[in-house]
Structures are given as C-alpha cells and as structure tokens.
Coordinates of N, CA, C and O in Angstrom, one line a residue:
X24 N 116.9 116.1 99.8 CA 117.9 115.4 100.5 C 117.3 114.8 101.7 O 116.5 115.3 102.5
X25 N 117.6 113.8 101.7 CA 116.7 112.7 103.0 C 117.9 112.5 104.4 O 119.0 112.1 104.2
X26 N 117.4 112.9 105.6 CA 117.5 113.1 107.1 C 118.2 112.1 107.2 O 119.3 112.2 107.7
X27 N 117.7 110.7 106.5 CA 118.1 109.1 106.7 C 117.7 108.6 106.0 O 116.7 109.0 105.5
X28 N 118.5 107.3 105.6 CA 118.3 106.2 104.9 C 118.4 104.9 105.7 O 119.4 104.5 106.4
X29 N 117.0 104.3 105.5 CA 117.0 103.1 106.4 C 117.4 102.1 105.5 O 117.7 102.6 104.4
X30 N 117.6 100.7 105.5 CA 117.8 99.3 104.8 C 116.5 98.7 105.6 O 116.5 98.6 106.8
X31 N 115.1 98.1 104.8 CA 114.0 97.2 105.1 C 115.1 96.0 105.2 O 116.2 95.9 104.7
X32 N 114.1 95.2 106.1 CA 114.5 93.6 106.5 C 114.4 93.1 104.4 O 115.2 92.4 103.7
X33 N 113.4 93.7 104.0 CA 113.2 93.0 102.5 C 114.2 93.3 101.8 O 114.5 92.7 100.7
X34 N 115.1 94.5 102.2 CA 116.9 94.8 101.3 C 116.0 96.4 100.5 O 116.5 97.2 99.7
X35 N 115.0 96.5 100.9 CA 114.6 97.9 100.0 C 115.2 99.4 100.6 O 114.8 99.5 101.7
X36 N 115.9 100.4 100.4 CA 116.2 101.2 100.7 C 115.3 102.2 101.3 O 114.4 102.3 100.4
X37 N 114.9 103.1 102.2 CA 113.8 104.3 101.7 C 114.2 105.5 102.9 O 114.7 105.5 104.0
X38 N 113.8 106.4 102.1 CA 115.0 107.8 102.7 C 113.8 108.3 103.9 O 112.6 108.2 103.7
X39 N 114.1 108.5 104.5 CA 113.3 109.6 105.8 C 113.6 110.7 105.3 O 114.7 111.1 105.2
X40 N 112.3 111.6 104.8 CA 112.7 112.6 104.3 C 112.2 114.1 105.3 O 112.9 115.1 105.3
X41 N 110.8 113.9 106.4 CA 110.7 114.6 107.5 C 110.4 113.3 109.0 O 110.0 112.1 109.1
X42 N 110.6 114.0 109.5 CA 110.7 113.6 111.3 C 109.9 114.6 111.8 O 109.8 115.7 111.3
X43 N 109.3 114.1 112.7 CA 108.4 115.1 114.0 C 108.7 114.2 115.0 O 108.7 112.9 114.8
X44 N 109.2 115.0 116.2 CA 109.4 114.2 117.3 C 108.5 114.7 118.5 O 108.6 115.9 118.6
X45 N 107.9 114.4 119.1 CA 107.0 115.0 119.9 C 107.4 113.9 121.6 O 108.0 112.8 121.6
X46 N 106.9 114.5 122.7 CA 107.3 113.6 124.0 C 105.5 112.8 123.8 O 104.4 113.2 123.3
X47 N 105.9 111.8 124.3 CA 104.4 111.1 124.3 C 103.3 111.6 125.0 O 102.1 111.7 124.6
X48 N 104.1 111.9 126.6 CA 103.2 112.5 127.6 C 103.7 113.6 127.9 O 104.3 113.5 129.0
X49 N 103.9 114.7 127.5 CA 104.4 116.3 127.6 C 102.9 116.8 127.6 O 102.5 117.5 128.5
X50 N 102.1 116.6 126.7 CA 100.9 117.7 127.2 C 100.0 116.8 128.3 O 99.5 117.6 129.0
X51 N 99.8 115.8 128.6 CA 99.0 115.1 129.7 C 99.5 116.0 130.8 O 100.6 115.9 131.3
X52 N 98.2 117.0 131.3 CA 98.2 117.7 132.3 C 97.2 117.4 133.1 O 96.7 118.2 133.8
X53 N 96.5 115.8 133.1 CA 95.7 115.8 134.1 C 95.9 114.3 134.0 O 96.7 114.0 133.0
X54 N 95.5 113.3 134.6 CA 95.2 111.2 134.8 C 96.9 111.0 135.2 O 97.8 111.4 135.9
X55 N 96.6 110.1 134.2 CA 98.0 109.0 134.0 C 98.1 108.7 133.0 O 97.2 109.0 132.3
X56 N 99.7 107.8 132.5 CA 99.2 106.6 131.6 C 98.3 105.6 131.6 O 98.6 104.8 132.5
X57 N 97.4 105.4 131.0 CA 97.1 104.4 130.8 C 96.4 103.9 129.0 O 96.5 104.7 128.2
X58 N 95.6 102.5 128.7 CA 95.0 102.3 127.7 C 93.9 103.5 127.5 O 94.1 104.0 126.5
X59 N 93.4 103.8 127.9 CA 92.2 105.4 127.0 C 93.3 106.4 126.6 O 93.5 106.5 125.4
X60 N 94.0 107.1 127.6 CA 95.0 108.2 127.3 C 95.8 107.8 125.8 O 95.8 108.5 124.8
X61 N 96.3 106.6 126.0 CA 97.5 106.0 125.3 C 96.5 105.8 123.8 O 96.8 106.7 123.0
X62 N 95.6 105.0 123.4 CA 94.9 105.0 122.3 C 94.4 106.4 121.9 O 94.3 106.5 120.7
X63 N 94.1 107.7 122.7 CA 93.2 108.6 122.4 C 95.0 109.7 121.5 O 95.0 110.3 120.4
X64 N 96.1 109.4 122.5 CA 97.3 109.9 121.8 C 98.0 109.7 120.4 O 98.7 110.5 119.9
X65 N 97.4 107.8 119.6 CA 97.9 107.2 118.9 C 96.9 107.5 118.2 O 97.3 107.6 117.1
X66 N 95.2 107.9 118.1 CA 94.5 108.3 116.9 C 94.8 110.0 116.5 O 94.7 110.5 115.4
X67 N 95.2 110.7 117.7 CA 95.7 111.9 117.3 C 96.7 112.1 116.4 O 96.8 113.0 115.6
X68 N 97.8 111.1 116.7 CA 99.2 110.8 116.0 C 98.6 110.5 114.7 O 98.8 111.3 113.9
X69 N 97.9 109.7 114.4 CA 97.6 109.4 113.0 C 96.6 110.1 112.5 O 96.2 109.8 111.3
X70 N 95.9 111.2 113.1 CA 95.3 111.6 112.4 C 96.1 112.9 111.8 O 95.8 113.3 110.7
X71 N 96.9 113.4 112.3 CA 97.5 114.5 112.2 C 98.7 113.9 111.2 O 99.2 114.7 110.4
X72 N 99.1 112.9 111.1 CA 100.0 112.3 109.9 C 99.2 112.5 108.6 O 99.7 112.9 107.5
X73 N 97.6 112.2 108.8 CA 96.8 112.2 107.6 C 96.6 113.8 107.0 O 96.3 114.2 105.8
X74 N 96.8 114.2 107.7 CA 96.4 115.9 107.2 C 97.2 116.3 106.8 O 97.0 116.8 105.7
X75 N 98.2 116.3 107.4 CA 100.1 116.3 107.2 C 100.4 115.9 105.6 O 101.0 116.4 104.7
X76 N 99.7 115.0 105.8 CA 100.2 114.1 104.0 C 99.1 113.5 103.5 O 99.1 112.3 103.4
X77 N 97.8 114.3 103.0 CA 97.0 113.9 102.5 C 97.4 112.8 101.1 O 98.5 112.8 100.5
X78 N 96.5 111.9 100.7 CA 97.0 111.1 100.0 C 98.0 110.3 100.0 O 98.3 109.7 98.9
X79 N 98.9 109.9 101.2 CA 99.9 109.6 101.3 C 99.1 107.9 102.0 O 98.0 108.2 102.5
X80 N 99.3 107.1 102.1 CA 98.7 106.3 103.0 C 99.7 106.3 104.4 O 100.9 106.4 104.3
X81 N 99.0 106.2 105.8 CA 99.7 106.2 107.5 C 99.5 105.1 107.8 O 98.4 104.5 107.9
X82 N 100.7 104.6 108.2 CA 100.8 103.3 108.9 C 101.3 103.4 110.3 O 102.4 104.0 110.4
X83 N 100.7 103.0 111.5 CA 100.9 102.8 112.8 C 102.2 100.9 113.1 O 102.1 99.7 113.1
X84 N 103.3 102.0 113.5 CA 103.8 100.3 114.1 C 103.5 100.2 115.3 O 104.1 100.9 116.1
X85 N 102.6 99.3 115.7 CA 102.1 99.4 117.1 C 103.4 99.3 118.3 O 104.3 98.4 118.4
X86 N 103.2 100.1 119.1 CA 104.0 100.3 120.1 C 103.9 99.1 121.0 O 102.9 98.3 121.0
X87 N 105.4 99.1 121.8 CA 105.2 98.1 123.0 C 105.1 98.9 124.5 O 106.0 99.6 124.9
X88 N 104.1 98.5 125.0 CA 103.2 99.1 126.1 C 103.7 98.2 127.1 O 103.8 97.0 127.1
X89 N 104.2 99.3 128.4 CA 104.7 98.4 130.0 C 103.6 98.6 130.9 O 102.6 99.1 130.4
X90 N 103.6 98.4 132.0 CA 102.5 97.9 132.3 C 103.6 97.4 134.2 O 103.9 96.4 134.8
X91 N 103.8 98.8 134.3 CA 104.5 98.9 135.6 C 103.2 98.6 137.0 O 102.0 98.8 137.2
X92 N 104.5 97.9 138.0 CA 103.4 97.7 139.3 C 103.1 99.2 140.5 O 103.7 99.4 141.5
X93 N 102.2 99.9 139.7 CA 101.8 100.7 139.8 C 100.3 100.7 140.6 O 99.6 100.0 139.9
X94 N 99.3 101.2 141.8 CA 98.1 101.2 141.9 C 97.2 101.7 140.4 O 97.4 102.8 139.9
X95 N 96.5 100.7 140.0 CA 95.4 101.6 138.9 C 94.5 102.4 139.2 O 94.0 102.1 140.2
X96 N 94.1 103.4 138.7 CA 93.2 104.9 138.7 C 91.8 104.4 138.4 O 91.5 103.2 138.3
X97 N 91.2 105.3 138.3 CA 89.7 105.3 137.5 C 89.6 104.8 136.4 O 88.6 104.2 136.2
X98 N 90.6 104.9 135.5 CA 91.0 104.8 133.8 C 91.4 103.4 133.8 O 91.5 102.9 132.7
X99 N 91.7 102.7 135.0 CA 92.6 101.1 134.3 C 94.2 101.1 135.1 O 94.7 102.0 135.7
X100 N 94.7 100.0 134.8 CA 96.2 100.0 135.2 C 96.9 101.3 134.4 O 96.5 101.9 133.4
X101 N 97.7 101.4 135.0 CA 99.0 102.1 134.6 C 99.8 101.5 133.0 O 100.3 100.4 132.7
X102 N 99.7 102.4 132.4 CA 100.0 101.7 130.7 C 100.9 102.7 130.1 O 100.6 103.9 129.9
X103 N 102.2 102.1 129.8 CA 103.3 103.6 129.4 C 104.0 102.9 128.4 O 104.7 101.9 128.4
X104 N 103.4 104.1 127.2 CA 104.2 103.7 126.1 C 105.5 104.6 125.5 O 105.3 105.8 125.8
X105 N 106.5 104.5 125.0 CA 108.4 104.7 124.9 C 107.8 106.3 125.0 O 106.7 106.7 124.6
X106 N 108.8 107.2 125.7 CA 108.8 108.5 125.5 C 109.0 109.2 124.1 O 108.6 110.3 124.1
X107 N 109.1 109.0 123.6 CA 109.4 109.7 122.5 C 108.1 109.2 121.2 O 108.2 108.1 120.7
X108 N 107.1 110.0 120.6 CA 106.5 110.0 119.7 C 106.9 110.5 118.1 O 106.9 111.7 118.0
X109 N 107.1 109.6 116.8 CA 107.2 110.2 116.3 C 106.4 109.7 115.0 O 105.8 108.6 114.8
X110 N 106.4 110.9 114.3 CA 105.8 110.9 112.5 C 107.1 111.1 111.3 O 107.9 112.1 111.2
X111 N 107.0 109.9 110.5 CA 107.7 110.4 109.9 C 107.5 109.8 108.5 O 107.0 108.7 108.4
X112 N 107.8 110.5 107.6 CA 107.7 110.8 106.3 C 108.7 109.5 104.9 O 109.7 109.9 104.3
X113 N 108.4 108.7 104.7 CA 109.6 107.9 103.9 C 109.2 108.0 102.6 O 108.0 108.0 102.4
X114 N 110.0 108.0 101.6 CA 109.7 107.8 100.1 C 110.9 106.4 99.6 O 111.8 106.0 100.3
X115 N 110.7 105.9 98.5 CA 111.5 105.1 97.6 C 110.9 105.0 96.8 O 109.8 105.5 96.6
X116 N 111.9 104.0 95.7 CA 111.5 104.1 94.5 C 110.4 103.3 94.2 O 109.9 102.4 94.9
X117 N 109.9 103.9 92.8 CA 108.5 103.2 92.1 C 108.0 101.7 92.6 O 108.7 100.8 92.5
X118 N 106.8 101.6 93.1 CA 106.9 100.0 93.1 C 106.0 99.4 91.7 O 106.5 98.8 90.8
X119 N 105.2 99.6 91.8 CA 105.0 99.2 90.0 C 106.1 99.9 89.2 O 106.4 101.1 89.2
X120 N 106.7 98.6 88.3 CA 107.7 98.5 87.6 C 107.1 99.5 86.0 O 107.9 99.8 85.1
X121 N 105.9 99.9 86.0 CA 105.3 100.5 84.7 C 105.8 102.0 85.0 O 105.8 102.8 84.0
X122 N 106.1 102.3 86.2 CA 106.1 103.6 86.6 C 107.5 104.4 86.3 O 108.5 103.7 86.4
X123 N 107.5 105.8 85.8 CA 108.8 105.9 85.4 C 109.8 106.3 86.5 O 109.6 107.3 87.2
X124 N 110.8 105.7 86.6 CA 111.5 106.2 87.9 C 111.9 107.2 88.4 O 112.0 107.5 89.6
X125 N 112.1 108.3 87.0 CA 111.9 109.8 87.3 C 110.6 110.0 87.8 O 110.5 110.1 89.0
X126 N 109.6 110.0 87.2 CA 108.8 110.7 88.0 C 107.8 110.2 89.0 O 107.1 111.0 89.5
X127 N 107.9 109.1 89.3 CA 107.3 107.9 90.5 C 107.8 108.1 91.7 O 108.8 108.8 91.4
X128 N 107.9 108.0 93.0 CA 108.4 107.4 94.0 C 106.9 107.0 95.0 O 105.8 107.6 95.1
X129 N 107.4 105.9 95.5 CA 106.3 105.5 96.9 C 106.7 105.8 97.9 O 107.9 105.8 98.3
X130 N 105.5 106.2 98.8 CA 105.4 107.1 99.8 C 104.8 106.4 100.6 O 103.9 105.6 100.3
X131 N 105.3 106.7 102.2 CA 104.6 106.5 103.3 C 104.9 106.9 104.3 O 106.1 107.0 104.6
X132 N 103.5 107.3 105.3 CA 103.9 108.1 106.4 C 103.6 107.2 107.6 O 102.6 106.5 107.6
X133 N 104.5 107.2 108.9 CA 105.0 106.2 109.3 C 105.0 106.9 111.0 O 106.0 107.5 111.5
X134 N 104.0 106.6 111.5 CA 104.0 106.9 113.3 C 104.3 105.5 113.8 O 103.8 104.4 113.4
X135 N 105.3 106.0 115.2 CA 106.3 104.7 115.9 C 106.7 105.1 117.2 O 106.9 106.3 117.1
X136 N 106.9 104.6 118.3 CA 107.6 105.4 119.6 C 108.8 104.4 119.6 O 109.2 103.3 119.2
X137 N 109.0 105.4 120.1 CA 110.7 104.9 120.5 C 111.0 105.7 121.9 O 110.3 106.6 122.4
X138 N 112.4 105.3 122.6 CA 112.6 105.1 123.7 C 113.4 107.1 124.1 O 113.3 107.8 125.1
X139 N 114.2 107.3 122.9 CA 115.2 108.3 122.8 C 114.8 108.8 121.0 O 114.6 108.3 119.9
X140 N 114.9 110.9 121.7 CA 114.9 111.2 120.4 C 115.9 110.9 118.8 O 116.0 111.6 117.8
X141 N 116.4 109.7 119.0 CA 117.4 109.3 118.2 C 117.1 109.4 116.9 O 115.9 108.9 116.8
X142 N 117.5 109.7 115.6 CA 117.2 109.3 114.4 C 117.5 108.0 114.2 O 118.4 107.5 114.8
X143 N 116.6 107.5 113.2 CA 117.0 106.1 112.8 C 117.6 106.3 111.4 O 117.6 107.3 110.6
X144 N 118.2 105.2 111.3 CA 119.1 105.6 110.2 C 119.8 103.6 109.6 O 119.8 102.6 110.3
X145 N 120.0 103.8 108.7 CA 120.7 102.3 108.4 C 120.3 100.9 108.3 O 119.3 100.5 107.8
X146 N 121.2 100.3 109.1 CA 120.6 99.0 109.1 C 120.6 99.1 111.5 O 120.5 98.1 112.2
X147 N 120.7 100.0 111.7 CA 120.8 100.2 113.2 C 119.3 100.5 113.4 O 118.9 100.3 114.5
X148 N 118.5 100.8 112.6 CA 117.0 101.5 113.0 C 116.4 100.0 113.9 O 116.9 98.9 113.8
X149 N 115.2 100.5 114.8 CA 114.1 99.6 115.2 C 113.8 98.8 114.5 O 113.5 99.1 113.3
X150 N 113.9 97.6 114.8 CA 113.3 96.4 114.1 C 112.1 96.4 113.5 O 112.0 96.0 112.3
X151 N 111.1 97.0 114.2 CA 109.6 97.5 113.7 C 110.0 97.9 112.5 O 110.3 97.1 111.6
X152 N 110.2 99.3 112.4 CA 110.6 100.1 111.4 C 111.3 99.4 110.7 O 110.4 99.1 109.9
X153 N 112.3 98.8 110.4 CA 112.8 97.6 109.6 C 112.4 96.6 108.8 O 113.0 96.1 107.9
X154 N 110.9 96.1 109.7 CA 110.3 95.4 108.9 C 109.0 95.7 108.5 O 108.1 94.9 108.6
X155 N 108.8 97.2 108.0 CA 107.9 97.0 107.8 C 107.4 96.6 106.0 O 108.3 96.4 105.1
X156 N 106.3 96.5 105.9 CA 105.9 95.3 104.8 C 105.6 97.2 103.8 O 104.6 97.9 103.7
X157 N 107.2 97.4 103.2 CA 106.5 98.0 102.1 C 105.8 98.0 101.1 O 104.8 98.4 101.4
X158 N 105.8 97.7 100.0 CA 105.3 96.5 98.7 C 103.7 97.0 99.3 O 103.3 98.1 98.7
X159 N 103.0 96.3 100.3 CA 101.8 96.3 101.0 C 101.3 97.3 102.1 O 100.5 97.1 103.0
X160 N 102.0 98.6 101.8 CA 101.7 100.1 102.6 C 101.8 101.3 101.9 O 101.0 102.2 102.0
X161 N 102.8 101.1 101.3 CA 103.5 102.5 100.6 C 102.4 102.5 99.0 O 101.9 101.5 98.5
X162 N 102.3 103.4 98.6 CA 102.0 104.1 97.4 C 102.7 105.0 96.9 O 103.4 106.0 97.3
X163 N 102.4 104.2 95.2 CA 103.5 105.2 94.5 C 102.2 106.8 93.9 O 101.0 106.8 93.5
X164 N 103.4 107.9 94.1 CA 103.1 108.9 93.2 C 104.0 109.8 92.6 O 105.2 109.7 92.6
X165 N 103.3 110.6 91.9 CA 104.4 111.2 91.1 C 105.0 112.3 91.9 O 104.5 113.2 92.7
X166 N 106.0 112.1 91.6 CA 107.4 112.9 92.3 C 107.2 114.4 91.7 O 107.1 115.2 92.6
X167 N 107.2 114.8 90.5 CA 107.6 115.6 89.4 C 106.6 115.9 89.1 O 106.2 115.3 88.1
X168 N 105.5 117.2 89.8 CA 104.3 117.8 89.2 C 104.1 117.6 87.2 O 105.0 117.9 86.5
X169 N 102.8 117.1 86.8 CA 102.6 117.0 85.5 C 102.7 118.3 84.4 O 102.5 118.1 83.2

C-alpha cells in the first residue's frame, strides 16, 4: 500500500511507497550553512538512498539554495537549503511494454528538500517532483521474486 500517489507533469502515476524525513541541519553541530556543508549533506543523502535500495537507480532534484545577507565564514557565504530533507522510494508500472505487468514495476529512489515535513501527494506535490523525467530514471524490476 503506497503513503501517496503523485500524478508526473507526463500524466504517469507513481505511488511513494517509503519516506525518510530527516531536518537538513539537525546534526550540524559545528560552521554554518553554506556550499561545502550543503554538498557534503546531499552526497550523504544519496549515498545512503544507494545502500537503502541497492539496484534501484537515485535521482537528486537539485534543491533551491538562499543565499541570505548574512557575514560569510571561513567556508564561503552563507548557503541554506529548505529544512526538511528527504528520501523517498516511488514505484509504477512496467516501462518496457515487453514486461509483464504483474511482475514488472519501475523503480526509483528520489532525494528532494522541501520547505515542511509535508507528504506529497497528487497533483499538489512540488513541481520538481512532478516533473521529473521518468521514462529516463526509473528502472523496471521484478516485483514478484522468480
């Protein structure tokens, strides 16, 4: 049973089947925001999606980063990306049409920030998230152990 069902900008359906919500900056116990912090948080995010779901392919929707009038540190300006981190899990149906619908679905695991721990859901979800190019991310596998 899937958490949510989004609608892609392309009309394709695909269920959220796990969420991780994590705060972006909750363990940053030492700097600031900025570009090193912020990149070194977003390879951790995806790497830990990869382990999470081996074989699955992880797609990053690149976040939109502010860039408050803030003094800059040692590290660079001040760089703060949406509080909320998350990983999440989507499946739909087969995309090669050879594949049998029972036992096919395409998969992809999908890190994004967002502003509030909100689920997405519908045709209300992030635009990002909405468009993203499945067809050209997702991989099909078999649903139904052989």
């Amino acid at each position: 049973m899937a958490l949510a069902r989004l609608v892609l900008a392309s009309g394709r359906s695909v269920d959220l089947t796990e969420l991780r919500l994590s705060s972006t900056y909750g363990d940053l116990l030492e700097g600031y925001p900025c570009k090193p912090v912020n990149d070194l948080r977003i390879r951790g995010l995806l790497r830990a999606a990869g382990r999470a779901h081996p074989g699955t392919p992880v797609h990053l929707v690149p976040p939109p980063r502010e860039y408050p009038d803030q003094y800059p540190g040692g590290l660079g300006p001040v760089e703060v990306l949406p509080a909320v981190a998350c990983l999440g899990t989507f499946h739909s149906t087969a995309l090669d049409p050879v594949h049998d619908p029972v036992l096919y679905r395409s998969r992809l695991a999908v890190v994004w920030f967002q502003s509030t721990p909100r689920l997405p859901s519908g045709w209300d979800a992030d635009p990002a998230l909405r468009n993203l190019d499945w067809a050209g991310l997702a991989r099909d596998a078999r649903a139904v152990p052989a």
